[in-house]
Amino acid sequence: MEKGTLLEYRLNGDRRLAVADRPDGKKNWVVVDEHGQANSIPPRQIAYEIGGGSYKPSDIPNFRKEVEKYLDPDSLEVAWEILVEENRGVDPGEMAMLLFSENEPPNRYASYLLLSEDKLYFKQKGDRYEPRSATQVAELKHQQEVETQRQQEWGNFVARVQQRLAGDLVEWENSDRIRVEALEKYAALAEEARERNQAKETLSSLGRTDTPQAAFKLLVELKVWSEHENLFLRRTQIPTHFSTKVLEVAQRCLNFPPPDLDANNRLDLTHLKVYTIDDESTLEIDDGVSLEYLEDGRQRLWIHIADPTRLLSPGDELDLEARRRSTTVYLPTGMVPMFPHELATGPMSLVQSQLCAALSFSVILEENGAVAEYSIHVSTIKPTYRLTYDDVDEMLQLGLQAEPEISAIAAWSKRRHAWRVSQGAITISMPDSSIKVDENEEITVQLLEDCPSRQLVAEMMILAGELGARYAQTHNIPVPFRGQPQPELPPEEELLILPAGPVRSSAIRRCMPKSEMATTPSRHASLGLDAYIQVTSPIRRYSDLLAHFQIKAHLRGDPLPLAVLEVQEIVQSIGMAVREASLVERQTNRYWILEYLRRHSGEVWQAVVLRWLREDENLGLILLEDIGIELAWRFPRAVSLGDRLDLQVAYADPREDQIHFQEMVYQTAQL
């Protein structure tokens, strides 16, 4: 290189024009830019020698202006079309001749700039530039278009985010929803979320920390989530919405019901007075009861169960969707149903004053409550009364002469309970509560009384389960039998030492093993039955629906739709789904209980010490009696089981699953 050579060199990645001034050592050159700034640079920093005469630093501005006249990137496409057809490469000088018909320094440097900055038509090989193939150029153009669109979508997304944060309503685009859903997954699943990198990129680009907590906070600020978003549910595989396909099938089922395979066999029971008894908020009505007076003076009980299988076939779209969900999930904020709402609360339910298909269990009991005779029928009924538990309790209390059937059914339910106790049934009476959260996130906690109406319904449903199990066992029908191993209870003298009521019941409950499902019958210890199946909630439990499929097919004389191995596989799969749903229900209930207590931190709650969790650490379980809620607490002083304490919430954070109490200490008045 000679003094006066015009060259381009790179400094911190930037292009710089300078004039060679003098050597500096063996390899470096001192170059001077247009501002008179001298720099010693090694050969590796020199990107391009322009040549073409001897220059002074003061010539650089005019040279730059001359070059700018030729910098038209579109001209490269024309040159590429020629060169790709000829399949030859060029250097900057040859490109200058092709583009500008002359090879002067400004033309040559302009060609070099165009080629070196081009990422589409040419690729560099040494000092030459080879044209890319037409296929490669098309692919690169597509990638550039995608990137341009992505950048545009990102800019629009950021603009909408800023609008929403400012309080304006926005309509999210489809591309926005992908980013928002990535934030949702990351907020719920943290590092386990596959979309975590996209979520972190979004958070960082918005100037926020890339943590799951920051994602949650942003979603709340954007009003996409409530601050009480159910993360427990979002962390599961439980589907919260029905697919378009399932909804279309449900609508066709509503508009054009399939043929009823049992139409010719249905027993007409529309003459019976049918009572359905549920909570006021219940919409899926799946059971009802009747009492029939026989000519010989005996009384026949009828337990009618909704018959949703008349609208399904094993393995069809609705059946597979119900099997996938396995159960309706009941949450304080509402339920996640097993069937689409329009079906579950419409033709599948026992709707008052409408003709309804049912599976009806007929039973005559001995005076002591044992089953004397029974039968099962597909039927048609017409529910007479849609009653709440409070309605029935009031009717029983008043002894209404107009509805003697209710009193008679209640009397039979007491005999049934006494009979089950004689068979070894174990009764555990613990307070329970109902937690409801309305659309404004107002929380209501209601203590559920162990009232006669609930006992009536419970005994009739257990009775139907016993009859269904007897039928399946007698006829060798594979269904999901429920069993419970016999518990090892504490000796009677130990139990009698404990205070009667919740403390003693809690000690018994602790010993109870979990119930199990299998295709062969086994004793259910706590119910006192040798065989039992759940058959009374086919709209809400898939195991019940499966039992209906099997029993109804046998009643028709048809081959059973499912063989033993198939039932076993289904039982195993739905068992896992039901356990997951139960866990979400427990976690969600606990969250809202903690939030309820946090909001009522000024109230004083009477608690009873139920049992020890770790007595050596003074950690025990308490029962807040007013609302029927059990919580763990580390006692600050020595207490005994059954002690009653007045507690106030000192701190509660439902999101972190933390609650601390303080005991209220009252001063005794001095006389």
XYZ file of C-alpha atoms in Angstrom:
671
model
C 0.000 0.000 0.000
C 1.230 3.516 -0.830
C 0.805 6.854 0.878
C -2.356 8.590 -0.321
C -4.316 5.372 -0.848
C -8.009 5.806 -0.011
C -9.317 2.897 2.000
C -12.142 1.702 4.174
C -11.410 0.253 7.582
C -13.614 -0.969 10.439
C -13.597 0.481 13.915
C -15.898 -1.192 16.432
C -17.911 -2.525 13.510
C -18.388 0.917 11.871
C -17.213 1.729 8.335
C -14.563 4.494 8.238
C -12.937 6.143 5.201
C -9.328 7.279 5.617
C -6.145 8.003 3.665
C -2.950 6.005 4.196
C -0.269 8.285 5.640
C 2.742 6.196 6.637
C 3.787 2.751 7.808
C 3.795 2.089 11.538
C 6.136 -0.747 12.317
C 6.323 -3.836 10.123
C 2.617 -4.279 9.341
C 0.479 -1.412 10.646
C -0.333 1.776 8.823
C -1.184 5.184 10.220
C -4.320 6.435 8.455
C -5.963 9.853 8.705
C -9.725 10.416 8.416
C -11.595 13.468 7.145
C -11.461 15.061 10.602
C -7.676 14.789 10.743
C -7.827 11.980 13.300
C -4.898 9.567 12.938
C -5.148 5.908 13.809
C -2.668 3.073 13.585
C -4.444 0.048 12.144
C -3.348 -3.525 11.397
C -4.029 -5.085 7.978
C -6.947 -7.136 9.307
C -8.902 -3.907 9.971
C -8.649 -2.798 6.347
C -11.857 -3.841 4.618
C -11.318 -2.416 1.141
C -8.624 -0.451 -0.741
C -10.332 1.918 -3.146
C -7.189 3.003 -4.992
C -7.364 5.201 -8.098
C -4.800 7.855 -7.259
C -3.417 9.789 -4.350
C -5.958 11.277 -1.941
C -5.845 13.756 0.894
C -8.100 13.507 3.958
C -9.886 16.666 2.836
C -11.014 14.829 -0.350
C -13.096 12.324 1.596
C -16.343 14.393 1.993
C -16.597 15.104 -1.756
C -15.777 11.488 -2.540
C -18.537 10.336 -0.198
C -21.078 12.640 -1.906
C -20.049 11.295 -5.309
C -20.500 7.694 -4.123
C -23.992 8.344 -2.733
C -25.300 9.102 -6.249
C -24.740 5.463 -7.215
C -26.104 3.725 -4.126
C -29.314 2.248 -5.527
C -29.889 -1.259 -4.060
C -32.522 -2.014 -6.701
C -29.849 -1.964 -9.362
C -28.356 -5.132 -7.842
C -31.401 -7.157 -8.849
C -30.871 -6.286 -12.516
C -27.198 -7.268 -12.291
C -28.104 -10.470 -10.462
C -30.570 -11.499 -13.174
C -27.788 -11.168 -15.755
C -25.074 -12.864 -13.705
C -27.196 -15.761 -12.439
C -28.118 -16.596 -16.002
C -24.449 -16.483 -17.026
C -23.474 -18.289 -13.794
C -20.473 -16.073 -13.118
C -19.227 -14.006 -10.216
C -17.805 -10.473 -10.143
C -15.538 -8.232 -8.137
C -16.503 -4.619 -7.307
C -14.721 -3.281 -10.389
C -16.552 -5.652 -12.730
C -19.831 -4.837 -11.013
C -19.130 -1.106 -11.554
C -18.744 -1.700 -15.275
C -21.952 -3.743 -15.332
C -23.980 -1.217 -13.335
C -22.487 2.128 -14.358
C -20.446 1.356 -17.503
C -17.307 2.803 -15.890
C -14.805 1.699 -13.277
C -13.838 4.921 -11.518
C -13.144 4.924 -7.752
C -16.611 6.280 -6.782
C -18.327 3.684 -9.024
C -16.115 0.911 -7.738
C -16.619 1.811 -4.072
C -20.365 2.170 -4.594
C -20.397 -1.334 -6.112
C -18.394 -2.635 -3.180
C -20.855 -1.092 -0.706
C -23.839 -2.525 -2.547
C -22.312 -5.999 -2.711
C -20.972 -6.091 0.842
C -24.271 -4.935 2.347
C -26.417 -7.174 0.154
C -27.861 -10.209 1.952
C -30.122 -11.350 -0.835
C -28.612 -11.705 -4.298
C -24.881 -12.329 -3.784
C -22.562 -14.176 -1.414
C -18.903 -13.305 -0.984
C -16.163 -15.751 -1.838
C -12.779 -14.177 -1.225
C -12.620 -10.897 -3.186
C -15.427 -11.940 -5.528
C -19.208 -12.129 -5.198
C -21.147 -15.109 -6.549
C -24.850 -14.813 -7.524
C -27.193 -16.952 -5.450
C -29.544 -19.348 -7.244
C -33.096 -18.279 -7.995
C -34.369 -20.768 -5.401
C -32.084 -19.350 -2.711
C -33.110 -15.782 -3.544
C -36.800 -16.705 -3.395
C -36.325 -18.330 0.019
C -34.353 -15.344 1.335
C -37.015 -12.945 0.048
C -39.633 -14.990 1.887
C -37.577 -14.880 5.074
C -37.165 -11.120 4.741
C -40.896 -10.683 4.211
C -41.615 -12.821 7.267
C -39.148 -10.824 9.345
C -40.578 -7.534 8.086
C -44.069 -8.731 8.978
C -42.844 -9.922 12.379
C -41.274 -6.553 13.114
C -44.437 -4.793 12.006
C -46.604 -7.079 14.141
C -44.285 -6.570 17.089
C -44.506 -2.789 16.726
C -48.286 -2.972 16.554
C -48.363 -5.290 19.576
C -46.245 -2.909 21.642
C -48.526 -0.043 20.622
C -51.602 -1.989 21.732
C -49.915 -2.968 24.999
C -49.198 0.697 25.735
C -52.807 1.587 24.871
C -54.162 -1.094 27.187
C -51.849 -0.100 30.014
C -53.110 3.460 29.548
C -56.646 2.190 30.157
C -57.899 2.099 26.560
C -59.804 -0.857 25.181
C -57.959 -2.738 22.450
C -58.788 -5.600 20.139
C -55.974 -8.127 20.158
C -54.855 -9.473 16.792
C -54.123 -13.156 16.179
C -50.375 -12.466 16.256
C -50.862 -10.718 19.626
C -52.650 -13.739 21.039
C -49.635 -15.961 20.362
C -47.483 -13.618 22.469
C -50.136 -13.306 25.159
C -50.588 -17.089 25.322
C -46.814 -17.492 25.680
C -46.956 -15.102 28.644
C -49.840 -17.113 30.115
C -47.946 -20.398 29.818
C -44.817 -18.874 31.346
C -46.745 -17.274 34.211
C -48.397 -20.616 35.000
C -45.642 -23.137 34.292
C -42.471 -21.045 34.759
C -39.380 -22.767 33.325
C -41.409 -25.831 32.366
C -43.273 -23.801 29.725
C -42.142 -24.542 26.181
C -42.985 -20.943 25.272
C -40.756 -19.486 28.004
C -38.155 -18.001 25.611
C -40.778 -16.123 23.615
C -42.358 -14.877 26.843
C -38.989 -13.761 28.207
C -38.230 -11.944 24.936
C -41.550 -10.110 25.172
C -40.968 -9.131 28.804
C -37.414 -7.945 28.160
C -38.481 -5.961 25.089
C -41.116 -4.228 27.231
C -38.483 -3.336 29.819
C -39.648 -5.855 32.422
C -37.842 -8.596 34.270
C -38.161 -11.959 32.547
C -39.700 -13.838 35.494
C -43.001 -15.755 35.754
C -44.105 -13.229 38.408
C -43.489 -10.365 35.967
C -45.492 -12.199 33.297
C -48.368 -12.656 35.750
C -48.267 -8.975 36.724
C -48.273 -7.850 33.080
C -51.261 -10.071 32.256
C -53.154 -8.582 35.199
C -52.257 -5.022 34.150
C -53.423 -5.790 30.608
C -56.739 -7.059 32.076
C -56.143 -10.382 30.331
C -56.104 -12.057 33.742
C -57.623 -11.232 37.075
C -55.262 -10.993 40.003
C -57.022 -14.171 41.168
C -56.386 -16.133 37.974
C -56.606 -19.859 38.649
C -53.031 -21.011 38.063
C -53.815 -24.428 39.521
C -56.228 -25.074 36.656
C -53.876 -23.612 34.055
C -51.094 -25.953 35.152
C -53.179 -29.023 34.326
C -54.284 -30.792 31.170
C -57.938 -30.117 32.040
C -59.615 -28.564 28.979
C -61.612 -25.468 29.917
C -63.322 -25.024 26.536
C -64.951 -27.344 24.052
C -63.542 -27.510 20.544
C -65.562 -26.158 17.637
C -66.025 -29.715 16.389
C -67.488 -30.931 19.702
C -69.815 -27.930 19.879
C -70.999 -28.612 16.319
C -71.718 -32.245 17.213
C -73.605 -31.105 20.325
C -75.678 -28.693 18.266
C -76.544 -31.418 15.755
C -77.543 -33.616 18.690
C -79.869 -30.856 19.913
C -81.391 -30.231 16.490
C -81.526 -33.835 15.290
C -81.441 -36.240 18.276
C -80.169 -39.706 17.329
C -82.611 -42.644 17.403
C -83.273 -43.927 20.914
C -82.183 -47.572 20.983
C -84.422 -48.127 24.026
C -87.520 -46.388 22.673
C -89.546 -49.618 22.525
C -88.443 -50.798 25.958
C -88.947 -47.662 28.035
C -91.265 -48.132 30.985
C -93.811 -45.324 31.182
C -93.498 -43.893 34.691
C -95.049 -40.518 33.967
C -97.790 -41.286 36.486
C -95.285 -41.153 39.341
C -94.675 -38.016 41.343
C -90.938 -37.308 40.825
C -88.952 -35.053 43.123
C -85.563 -33.687 42.075
C -83.604 -32.278 45.034
C -80.466 -30.188 44.560
C -78.791 -26.954 45.527
C -80.518 -23.911 44.108
C -77.552 -23.196 41.791
C -77.475 -26.718 40.287
C -78.297 -26.755 36.586
C -77.377 -30.339 35.676
C -80.264 -32.271 37.258
C -79.276 -35.920 37.119
C -81.399 -37.656 39.757
C -84.901 -37.748 41.188
C -86.885 -39.914 43.626
C -90.420 -41.265 43.791
C -92.539 -43.350 46.119
C -95.179 -45.756 44.825
C -97.943 -47.185 47.061
C -98.621 -50.821 46.155
C -101.968 -52.607 46.452
C -100.619 -54.972 49.104
C -99.804 -52.000 51.328
C -96.087 -52.051 50.666
C -94.157 -49.081 49.346
C -91.815 -49.113 46.359
C -88.995 -46.613 46.131
C -87.933 -45.341 42.730
C -84.592 -43.672 42.076
C -84.515 -42.090 38.632
C -81.186 -41.239 37.035
C -80.797 -39.076 33.935
C -80.069 -41.065 30.776
C -77.520 -39.118 28.681
C -76.319 -42.288 26.932
C -79.454 -42.256 24.771
C -77.773 -39.348 22.928
C -74.350 -41.039 22.690
C -72.630 -44.089 21.327
C -69.453 -45.532 22.843
C -66.518 -44.075 20.919
C -68.383 -41.200 19.249
C -67.215 -37.586 19.460
C -69.213 -36.657 22.572
C -68.358 -39.880 24.370
C -64.619 -39.509 23.728
C -64.709 -35.883 24.851
C -66.482 -36.876 28.080
C -63.985 -39.702 28.587
C -61.088 -37.282 28.092
C -62.525 -34.902 30.693
C -63.659 -37.781 32.967
C -65.505 -35.522 35.392
C -67.084 -32.136 35.859
C -64.704 -29.933 37.840
C -66.422 -27.860 40.524
C -64.671 -24.614 41.404
C -65.804 -21.637 43.503
C -65.856 -19.518 40.340
C -67.964 -22.015 38.398
C -67.698 -25.469 36.924
C -65.781 -26.983 34.031
C -68.405 -29.387 32.643
C -67.962 -32.867 31.191
C -70.561 -32.183 28.488
C -71.402 -28.953 26.626
C -73.742 -26.795 28.698
C -76.660 -26.869 26.249
C -76.782 -30.664 26.347
C -76.005 -31.137 30.037
C -78.697 -28.737 31.257
C -81.134 -29.522 28.438
C -82.042 -32.945 27.047
C -79.624 -34.779 29.342
C -81.163 -33.371 32.549
C -84.335 -34.273 34.416
C -86.118 -31.006 33.717
C -89.284 -30.224 35.649
C -92.563 -30.781 33.748
C -90.807 -32.224 30.685
C -90.805 -35.795 29.413
C -87.361 -37.149 30.269
C -85.518 -40.372 29.551
C -84.185 -42.073 32.665
C -82.622 -45.196 34.067
C -84.930 -46.025 36.969
C -84.082 -48.233 39.935
C -87.109 -49.843 41.586
C -86.683 -51.266 45.085
C -88.794 -52.621 47.901
C -87.038 -52.644 51.262
C -87.428 -54.860 54.281
C -88.579 -53.116 57.446
C -84.964 -53.000 58.615
C -83.795 -51.295 55.408
C -82.338 -54.316 53.611
C -83.196 -54.849 49.946
C -86.131 -57.242 49.535
C -86.532 -57.015 45.762
C -85.397 -54.687 43.017
C -85.371 -54.140 39.272
C -83.803 -51.698 36.825
C -85.643 -50.179 33.844
C -85.053 -47.715 31.062
C -87.973 -45.368 31.525
C -89.797 -42.189 30.673
C -90.593 -39.851 33.564
C -91.995 -36.372 34.021
C -90.340 -34.606 36.995
C -93.022 -33.000 39.111
C -91.110 -30.789 41.533
C -87.723 -29.139 41.294
C -86.862 -28.746 45.005
C -83.903 -27.390 46.958
C -82.542 -28.981 50.119
C -84.056 -26.117 52.108
C -87.450 -26.790 50.506
C -87.364 -30.441 51.532
C -86.177 -29.668 55.071
C -89.081 -27.274 55.474
C -91.542 -29.833 54.082
C -90.256 -32.475 56.494
C -90.388 -30.091 59.418
C -93.963 -29.066 58.625
C -95.044 -32.621 57.780
C -97.043 -31.487 54.746
C -100.043 -33.764 54.249
C -100.146 -32.900 50.549
C -96.703 -34.478 50.012
C -96.631 -37.593 52.224
C -94.200 -39.232 49.786
C -91.370 -36.957 50.934
C -91.830 -37.959 54.581
C -92.037 -41.635 53.607
C -88.829 -41.468 51.532
C -87.086 -39.698 54.415
C -88.206 -42.444 56.791
C -86.881 -45.127 54.456
C -83.572 -43.262 54.151
C -83.177 -43.413 57.947
C -83.865 -47.144 57.924
C -81.348 -47.591 55.142
C -78.714 -45.711 57.110
C -79.407 -47.787 60.210
C -79.165 -50.988 58.160
C -75.828 -49.931 56.663
C -74.493 -49.149 60.130
C -75.549 -52.645 61.184
C -73.496 -53.943 58.256
C -70.387 -52.121 59.443
C -70.790 -48.732 57.732
C -68.625 -46.056 59.289
C -70.241 -42.657 59.711
C -67.970 -39.644 59.807
C -69.729 -36.386 60.527
C -67.504 -33.432 59.728
C -68.564 -29.863 58.946
C -68.441 -28.996 55.263
C -68.785 -25.721 53.432
C -69.673 -24.326 50.037
C -67.411 -21.628 48.594
C -68.829 -19.446 45.826
C -67.184 -16.563 43.970
C -69.413 -14.369 41.817
C -68.481 -12.461 38.654
C -67.379 -9.488 40.774
C -65.096 -11.815 42.767
C -67.189 -11.453 45.896
C -66.731 -14.542 48.075
C -69.489 -16.370 49.950
C -68.710 -19.223 52.339
C -71.734 -21.198 53.508
C -71.599 -23.867 56.193
C -73.473 -26.957 54.944
C -75.615 -28.483 57.630
C -75.948 -32.253 57.851
C -79.680 -31.879 57.331
C -82.424 -34.500 56.729
C -82.788 -33.538 53.053
C -79.106 -34.167 52.298
C -79.250 -37.451 54.246
C -82.308 -38.457 52.216
C -80.616 -37.818 48.876
C -77.332 -39.399 49.971
C -79.020 -42.617 51.133
C -81.090 -42.935 47.945
C -78.001 -42.452 45.779
C -76.048 -45.018 47.789
C -79.006 -47.396 47.440
C -79.004 -46.962 43.638
C -75.264 -47.686 43.655
C -75.837 -50.890 45.598
C -78.594 -52.002 43.195
C -76.473 -51.234 40.141
C -73.587 -53.224 41.601
C -75.868 -56.180 42.436
C -77.193 -56.244 38.889
C -73.722 -56.029 37.337
C -72.353 -58.707 39.673
C -75.301 -61.073 39.077
C -75.020 -60.778 35.303
C -71.212 -60.649 35.151
C -71.153 -57.161 33.612
C -67.762 -55.378 33.761
C -68.345 -51.931 35.265
C -66.223 -49.626 37.463
C -66.949 -51.135 40.868
C -65.889 -49.036 43.832
C -64.331 -50.629 46.878
C -62.669 -49.453 50.055
C -60.401 -51.602 52.238
C -61.385 -52.070 55.845
C -59.666 -49.407 57.959
C -57.646 -50.088 61.071
C -59.408 -47.821 63.530
C -58.009 -46.858 66.942
C -59.294 -48.952 69.854
C -62.651 -47.852 71.203
C -61.119 -46.741 74.512
C -58.722 -44.400 72.641
C -61.556 -42.889 70.628
C -63.688 -42.334 73.737
C -60.876 -40.312 75.286
C -61.170 -37.818 72.414
C -63.891 -35.136 72.578
C -67.031 -36.206 70.752
C -67.805 -34.468 67.465
C -65.267 -33.176 64.937
C -62.180 -34.217 66.943
C -63.261 -37.853 67.189
C -64.517 -37.891 63.595
C -61.222 -36.428 62.410
C -59.314 -39.240 64.132
C -61.505 -41.832 62.392
C -61.282 -40.086 59.018
C -57.498 -40.111 59.232
C -57.564 -43.907 59.296
C -59.821 -44.318 56.277
C -58.056 -45.737 53.197
C -58.831 -44.339 49.758
C -61.541 -45.957 47.693
C -60.488 -47.851 44.578
C -62.045 -48.628 41.189
C -61.848 -52.071 39.593
C -63.850 -54.272 37.236
C -64.532 -56.825 39.974
C -66.668 -56.082 43.044
C -65.163 -55.692 46.486
C -66.458 -54.538 49.836
C -66.839 -50.800 50.420
C -65.982 -50.480 54.103
C -67.286 -47.024 54.943
C -70.592 -47.634 53.139
C -71.036 -51.087 54.680
C -71.788 -52.667 51.297
C -70.362 -55.810 49.704
C -70.586 -54.291 46.226
C -71.078 -50.738 45.035
C -70.835 -48.642 41.861
C -71.360 -44.968 41.226
C -74.264 -44.740 38.841
C -76.188 -41.582 39.810
C -74.221 -38.801 38.063
C -73.753 -39.797 34.401
C -73.797 -36.144 33.280
C -70.937 -35.322 35.629
C -68.852 -38.505 36.066
C -67.622 -40.696 33.255
C -67.463 -43.807 35.448
C -71.239 -43.485 35.943
C -71.755 -42.980 32.214
C -69.731 -46.101 31.473
C -71.864 -48.124 33.898
C -75.001 -46.857 32.116
C -73.659 -47.994 28.716
C -73.019 -51.491 30.054
C -76.197 -51.958 32.099
C -78.504 -50.561 29.395
C -76.984 -52.811 26.732
C -77.613 -55.837 28.958
C -81.194 -54.720 29.634
C -81.754 -54.556 25.848
C -80.212 -57.965 25.349
C -77.452 -56.472 23.189
C -73.762 -57.418 23.353
C -71.912 -55.301 25.905
C -70.222 -52.326 24.211
C -67.044 -52.732 26.282
C -65.130 -55.859 27.240
C -63.344 -56.325 30.557
C -59.938 -55.187 29.291
C -61.443 -52.087 27.675
C -63.215 -51.168 30.909
C -59.973 -51.686 32.837
C -58.063 -49.366 30.491
C -60.750 -46.691 30.757
C -60.906 -47.006 34.539
C -57.157 -46.495 34.729
C -57.157 -43.434 32.474
C -60.146 -41.708 34.050
C -58.756 -42.429 37.503
C -55.735 -40.238 36.773
C -57.904 -37.471 35.333
C -60.262 -37.543 38.317
C -57.336 -37.324 40.745
C -56.009 -34.313 38.862
C -59.440 -32.659 38.946
C -59.807 -33.351 42.682
C -56.415 -31.781 43.363
C -57.357 -28.647 41.407
C -60.643 -28.423 43.316
C -58.843 -28.661 46.662
C -56.137 -26.169 45.688
C -58.654 -23.678 44.298
C -60.937 -23.944 47.327
C -57.976 -23.352 49.608
C -56.886 -20.319 47.577
C -60.298 -18.677 47.879
C -60.606 -19.582 51.567
C -57.298 -17.840 52.252
C -58.460 -14.866 50.213
C -61.753 -14.836 52.128
C -59.902 -14.860 55.446
C -57.506 -12.188 54.209
C -60.459 -9.936 53.397
C -61.957 -10.653 56.831
C -58.751 -10.222 58.795
C -60.544 -8.080 61.380
C -62.932 -10.849 62.382
C -62.448 -13.253 65.263
C -62.914 -16.932 64.426
C -63.618 -19.679 66.922
C -61.386 -22.645 66.191
C -61.193 -26.123 67.645
C -57.933 -28.089 67.765
C -58.720 -31.141 65.601
C -55.586 -33.254 65.553
C -51.818 -33.144 65.544
C -49.792 -33.029 62.362
C -46.413 -32.929 64.123
C -46.979 -32.727 67.858
C -43.259 -32.355 68.637
C -43.280 -29.140 66.579
C -46.636 -27.954 67.967
C -48.082 -28.146 64.448
C -51.716 -29.148 64.313
C -54.935 -28.956 62.366
C -57.631 -26.511 63.420
C -61.267 -26.239 62.394
C -62.831 -22.801 61.977
C -66.260 -23.854 63.147
C -68.265 -20.939 61.744
C -67.291 -21.729 58.159
C -66.304 -25.418 58.346
C -62.730 -24.864 57.162
C -59.682 -26.876 58.261
C -56.224 -25.287 58.269
C -52.801 -26.116 59.630
C -51.359 -23.861 62.353
C -48.281 -23.932 64.542
C -49.565 -23.230 68.039
C -47.607 -20.601 69.986
C -48.462 -22.306 73.280
C -49.353 -25.716 74.642
C -52.836 -26.878 73.620
C -54.856 -30.075 73.803
C -57.094 -31.738 71.226
C -60.573 -30.279 71.468
C -59.402 -26.930 72.892
C -61.263 -23.953 71.543
C -59.346 -20.829 70.555
C -60.362 -17.367 69.399
C -58.187 -16.520 66.397
C -57.659 -13.550 64.135
C -55.823 -13.535 60.811
C -52.448 -11.853 61.219
C -51.286 -12.391 57.635
C -52.646 -14.155 54.568
C -51.288 -14.465 51.033
C -53.317 -16.915 48.946
C -50.948 -16.706 45.970
C -48.064 -17.842 48.178
C -50.365 -20.255 50.079
C -49.557 -18.684 53.420
C -51.724 -17.811 56.410
C -50.814 -16.937 59.993
C -53.135 -16.463 62.949
C -52.839 -14.740 66.259
C -54.747 -15.860 69.330
C -56.979 -13.314 70.967
C -56.217 -12.928 74.658
C -58.905 -11.253 76.727
C -58.232 -9.386 79.946
C -60.278 -10.540 82.917
C -62.031 -7.636 84.577
C -60.703 -6.832 88.040
C -63.364 -6.778 90.779
